[in-house]
PDB file of C-alpha atoms in Angstrom:
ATOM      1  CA  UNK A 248      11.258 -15.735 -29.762  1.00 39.00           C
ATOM      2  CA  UNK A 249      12.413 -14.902 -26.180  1.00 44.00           C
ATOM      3  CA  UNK A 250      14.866 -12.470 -27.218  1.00 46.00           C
ATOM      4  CA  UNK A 251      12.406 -10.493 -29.205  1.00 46.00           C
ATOM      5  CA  UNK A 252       9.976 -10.717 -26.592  1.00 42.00           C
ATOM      6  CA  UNK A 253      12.533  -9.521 -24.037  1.00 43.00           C
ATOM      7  CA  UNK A 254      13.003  -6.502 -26.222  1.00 47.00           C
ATOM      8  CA  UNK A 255       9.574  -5.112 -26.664  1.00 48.00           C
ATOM      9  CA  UNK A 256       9.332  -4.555 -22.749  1.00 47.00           C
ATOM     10  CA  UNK A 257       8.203  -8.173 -21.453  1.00 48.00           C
ATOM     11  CA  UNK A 258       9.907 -10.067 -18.846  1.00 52.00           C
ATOM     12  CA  UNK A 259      10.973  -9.226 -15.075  1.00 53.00           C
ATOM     13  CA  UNK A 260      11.344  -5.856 -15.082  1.00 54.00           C
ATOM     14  CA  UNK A 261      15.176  -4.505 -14.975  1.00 55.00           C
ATOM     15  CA  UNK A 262      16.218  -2.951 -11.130  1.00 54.00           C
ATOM     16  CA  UNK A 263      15.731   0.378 -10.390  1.00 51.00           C
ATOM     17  CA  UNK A 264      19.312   2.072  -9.640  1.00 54.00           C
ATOM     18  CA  UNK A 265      19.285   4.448  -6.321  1.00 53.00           C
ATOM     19  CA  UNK A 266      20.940   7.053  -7.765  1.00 61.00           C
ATOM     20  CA  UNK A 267      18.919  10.810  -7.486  1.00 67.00           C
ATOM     21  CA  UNK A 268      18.063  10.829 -11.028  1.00 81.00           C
ATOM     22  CA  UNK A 269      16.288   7.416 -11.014  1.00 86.00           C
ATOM     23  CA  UNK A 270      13.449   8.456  -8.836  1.00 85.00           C
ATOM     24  CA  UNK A 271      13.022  10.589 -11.617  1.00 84.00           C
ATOM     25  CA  UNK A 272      12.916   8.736 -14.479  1.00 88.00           C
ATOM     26  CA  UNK A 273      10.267   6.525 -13.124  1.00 89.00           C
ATOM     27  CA  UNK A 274       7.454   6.745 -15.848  1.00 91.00           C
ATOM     28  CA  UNK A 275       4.694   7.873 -13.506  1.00 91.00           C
ATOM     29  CA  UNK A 276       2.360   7.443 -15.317  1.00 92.00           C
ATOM     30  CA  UNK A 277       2.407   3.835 -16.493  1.00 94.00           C
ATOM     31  CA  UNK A 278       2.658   3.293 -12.703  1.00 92.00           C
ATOM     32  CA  UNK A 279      -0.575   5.970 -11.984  1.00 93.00           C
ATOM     33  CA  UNK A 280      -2.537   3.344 -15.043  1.00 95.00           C
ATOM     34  CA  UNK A 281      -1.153  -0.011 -13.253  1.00 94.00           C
ATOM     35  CA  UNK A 282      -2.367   1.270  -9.767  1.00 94.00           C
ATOM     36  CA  UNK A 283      -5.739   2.130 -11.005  1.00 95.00           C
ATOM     37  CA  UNK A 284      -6.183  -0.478 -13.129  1.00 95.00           C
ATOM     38  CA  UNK A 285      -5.536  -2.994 -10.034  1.00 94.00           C
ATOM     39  CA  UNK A 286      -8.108  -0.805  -8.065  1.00 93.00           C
ATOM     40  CA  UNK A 287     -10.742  -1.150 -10.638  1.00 95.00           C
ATOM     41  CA  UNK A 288     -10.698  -4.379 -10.666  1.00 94.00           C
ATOM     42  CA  UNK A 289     -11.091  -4.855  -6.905  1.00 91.00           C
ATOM     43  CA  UNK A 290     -14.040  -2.331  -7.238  1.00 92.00           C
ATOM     44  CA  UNK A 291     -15.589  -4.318 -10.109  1.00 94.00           C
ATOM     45  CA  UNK A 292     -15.133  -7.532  -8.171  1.00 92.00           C
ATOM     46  CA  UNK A 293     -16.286  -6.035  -4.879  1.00 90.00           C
ATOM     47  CA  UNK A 294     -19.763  -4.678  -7.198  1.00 91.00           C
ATOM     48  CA  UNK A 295     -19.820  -7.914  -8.582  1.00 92.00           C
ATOM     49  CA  UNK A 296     -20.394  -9.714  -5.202  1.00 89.00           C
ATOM     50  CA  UNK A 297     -16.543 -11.696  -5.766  1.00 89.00           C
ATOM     51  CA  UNK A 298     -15.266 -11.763  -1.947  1.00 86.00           C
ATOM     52  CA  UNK A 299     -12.575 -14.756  -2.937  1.00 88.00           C
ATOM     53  CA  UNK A 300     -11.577 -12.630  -5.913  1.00 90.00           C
ATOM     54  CA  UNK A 301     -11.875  -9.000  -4.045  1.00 89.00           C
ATOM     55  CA  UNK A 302      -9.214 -10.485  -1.029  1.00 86.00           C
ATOM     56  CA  UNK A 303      -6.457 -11.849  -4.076  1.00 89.00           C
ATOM     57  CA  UNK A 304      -6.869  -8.542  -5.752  1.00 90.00           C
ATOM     58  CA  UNK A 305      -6.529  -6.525  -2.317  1.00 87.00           C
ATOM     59  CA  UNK A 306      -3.488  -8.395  -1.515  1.00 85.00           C
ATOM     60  CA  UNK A 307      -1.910  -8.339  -4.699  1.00 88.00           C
ATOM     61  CA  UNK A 308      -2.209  -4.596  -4.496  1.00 88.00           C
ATOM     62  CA  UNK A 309      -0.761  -4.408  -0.891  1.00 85.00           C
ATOM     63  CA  UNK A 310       2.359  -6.546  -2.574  1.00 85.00           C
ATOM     64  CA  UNK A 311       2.361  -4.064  -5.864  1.00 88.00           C
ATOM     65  CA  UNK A 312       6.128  -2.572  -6.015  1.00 90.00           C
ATOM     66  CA  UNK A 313       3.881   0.110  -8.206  1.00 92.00           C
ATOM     67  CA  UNK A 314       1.447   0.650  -5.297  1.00 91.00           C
ATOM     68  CA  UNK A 315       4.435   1.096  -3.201  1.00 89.00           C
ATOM     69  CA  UNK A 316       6.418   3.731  -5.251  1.00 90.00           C
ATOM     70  CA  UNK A 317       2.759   5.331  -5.567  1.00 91.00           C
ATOM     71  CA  UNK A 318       2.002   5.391  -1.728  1.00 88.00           C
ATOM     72  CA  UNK A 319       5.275   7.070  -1.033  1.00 87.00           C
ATOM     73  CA  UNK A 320       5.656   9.886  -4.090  1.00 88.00           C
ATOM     74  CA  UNK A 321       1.984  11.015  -2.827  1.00 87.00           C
ATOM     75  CA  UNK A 322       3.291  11.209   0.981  1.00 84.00           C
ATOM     76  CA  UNK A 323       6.636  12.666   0.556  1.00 84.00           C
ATOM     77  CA  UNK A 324       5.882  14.658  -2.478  1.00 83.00           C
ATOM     78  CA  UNK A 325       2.059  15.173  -3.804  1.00 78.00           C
ATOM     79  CA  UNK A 326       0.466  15.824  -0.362  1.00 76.00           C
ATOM     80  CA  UNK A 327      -0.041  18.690   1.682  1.00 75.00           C
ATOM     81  CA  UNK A 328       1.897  17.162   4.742  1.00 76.00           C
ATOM     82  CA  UNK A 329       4.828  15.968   2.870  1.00 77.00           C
ATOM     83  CA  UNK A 330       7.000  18.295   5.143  1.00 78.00           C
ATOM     84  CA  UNK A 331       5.118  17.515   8.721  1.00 79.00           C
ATOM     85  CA  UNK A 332       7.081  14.333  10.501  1.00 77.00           C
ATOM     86  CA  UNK A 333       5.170  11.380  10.596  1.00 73.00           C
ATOM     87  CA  UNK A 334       5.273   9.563  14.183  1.00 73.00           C
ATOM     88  CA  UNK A 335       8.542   8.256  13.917  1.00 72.00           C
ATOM     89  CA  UNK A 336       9.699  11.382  13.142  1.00 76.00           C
ATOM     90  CA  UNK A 337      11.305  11.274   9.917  1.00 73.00           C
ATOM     91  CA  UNK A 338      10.823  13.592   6.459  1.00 75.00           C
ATOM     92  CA  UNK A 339      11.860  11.528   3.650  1.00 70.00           C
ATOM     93  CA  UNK A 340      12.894  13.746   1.550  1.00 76.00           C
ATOM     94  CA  UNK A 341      16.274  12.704  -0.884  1.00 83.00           C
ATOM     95  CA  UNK A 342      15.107  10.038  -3.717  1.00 84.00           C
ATOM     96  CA  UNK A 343      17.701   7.472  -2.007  1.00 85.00           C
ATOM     97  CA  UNK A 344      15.448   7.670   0.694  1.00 83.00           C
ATOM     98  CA  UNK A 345      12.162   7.472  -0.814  1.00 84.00           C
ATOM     99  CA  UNK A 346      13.994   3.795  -2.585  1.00 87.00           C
ATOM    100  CA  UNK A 347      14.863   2.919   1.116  1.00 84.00           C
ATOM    101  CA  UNK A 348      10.972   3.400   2.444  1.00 82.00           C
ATOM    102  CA  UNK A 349       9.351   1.877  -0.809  1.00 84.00           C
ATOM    103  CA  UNK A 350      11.881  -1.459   0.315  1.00 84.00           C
ATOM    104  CA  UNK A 351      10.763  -0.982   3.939  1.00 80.00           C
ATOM    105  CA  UNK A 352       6.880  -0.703   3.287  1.00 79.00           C
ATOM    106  CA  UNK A 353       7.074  -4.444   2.144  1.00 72.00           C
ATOM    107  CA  UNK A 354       7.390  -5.871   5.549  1.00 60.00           C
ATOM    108  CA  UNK A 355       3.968  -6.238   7.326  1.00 63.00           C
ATOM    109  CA  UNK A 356       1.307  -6.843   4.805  1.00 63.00           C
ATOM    110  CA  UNK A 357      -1.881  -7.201   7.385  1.00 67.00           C
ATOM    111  CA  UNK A 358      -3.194  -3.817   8.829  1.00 60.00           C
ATOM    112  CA  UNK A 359      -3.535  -3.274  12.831  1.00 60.00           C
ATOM    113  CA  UNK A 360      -6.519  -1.971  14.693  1.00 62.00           C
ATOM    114  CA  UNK A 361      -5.806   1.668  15.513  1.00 58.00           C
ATOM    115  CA  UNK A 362      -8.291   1.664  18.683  1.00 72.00           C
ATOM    116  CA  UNK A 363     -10.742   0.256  20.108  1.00 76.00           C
ATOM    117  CA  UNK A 364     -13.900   2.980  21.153  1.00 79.00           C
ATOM    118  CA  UNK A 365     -16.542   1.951  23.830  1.00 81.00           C
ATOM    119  CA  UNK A 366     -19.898   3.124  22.037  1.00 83.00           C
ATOM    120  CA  UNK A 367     -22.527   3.078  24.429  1.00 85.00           C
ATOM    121  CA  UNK A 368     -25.765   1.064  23.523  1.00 85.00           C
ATOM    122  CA  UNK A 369     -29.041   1.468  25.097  1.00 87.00           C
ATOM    123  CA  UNK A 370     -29.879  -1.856  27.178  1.00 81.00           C
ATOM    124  CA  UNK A 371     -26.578  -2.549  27.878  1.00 75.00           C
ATOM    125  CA  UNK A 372     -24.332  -2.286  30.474  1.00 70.00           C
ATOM    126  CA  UNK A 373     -21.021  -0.213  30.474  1.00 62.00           C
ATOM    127  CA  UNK A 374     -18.385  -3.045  30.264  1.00 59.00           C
ATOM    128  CA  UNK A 375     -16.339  -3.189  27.004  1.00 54.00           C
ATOM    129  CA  UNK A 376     -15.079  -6.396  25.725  1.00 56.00           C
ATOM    130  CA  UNK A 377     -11.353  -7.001  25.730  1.00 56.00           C
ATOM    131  CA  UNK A 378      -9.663  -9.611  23.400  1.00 54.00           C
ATOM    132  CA  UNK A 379      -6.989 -10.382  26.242  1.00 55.00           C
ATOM    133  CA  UNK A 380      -9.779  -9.927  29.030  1.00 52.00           C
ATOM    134  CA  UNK A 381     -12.174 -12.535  27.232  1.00 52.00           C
ATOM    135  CA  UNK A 382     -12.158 -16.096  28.482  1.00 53.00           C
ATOM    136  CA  UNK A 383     -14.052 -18.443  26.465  1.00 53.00           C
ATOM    137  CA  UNK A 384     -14.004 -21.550  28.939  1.00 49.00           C
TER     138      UNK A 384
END
């Protein structure tokens, strides 16, 4: 029963050659449904009022190898920027390179604060609170 399970499409799914034709033959697609299926579910869990659930969802999604390919086709191909540098610098633009950034994405899975604005509150005084600054003793 294996076998014939392994036949209609079940199993780990086979590796993805980096040849230029392979970024190709990606079915789109089935990876556009996958993508928005995960995303509907984290919406319908978020509605729902599942935090516990929402979090496993979100971080499955972050993990996707789907999600992945997805993020960069729409950066170095769909969207209007796909020729502007980002701020290292680099267009991706052969499919052997596109392979390379989809491996590279999966190394930091927890997002950074971009900046941190002083917004000015009335009855307060103008000192911002700094994480290194703070002492809690």
């Amino acid at each position: 029963m294996a076998i014939a399970s392994l036949k209609k499409g079940f199993g780990k799914p086979k590796p993805i050659k980096t040849t230029n034709n392979a970024w190709k033959a990606i079915p789109w697609t089935k990876v556009q449904r996958k993508v928005f299926k995960l995303q509907k579910s984290i919406f319908q869990a978020a509605k729902s009022g599942q935090d516990a659930k929402v979090r496993r969802l979100q971080r499955l999604l972050v993990k996707s190898y789907y999600a992945r390919l997805l993020a960069v086709r729409r950066v170095t191909q769909d969207n209007q920027g796909k020729k502007t540098a980002g701020v290292d610098g680099v267009r991706v633009i052969s499919p052997r390179q596109r392979f390379e950034l989809v491996k590279n994405i999966k190394g930091n899975l927890k997002a950074k604060p971009l900046r941190r604005v002083w917004i000015p509150k009335p009855g307060r005084d103008e000192k911002s609170w700094n994480r290194n600054s703070h002492n809690p003793r």
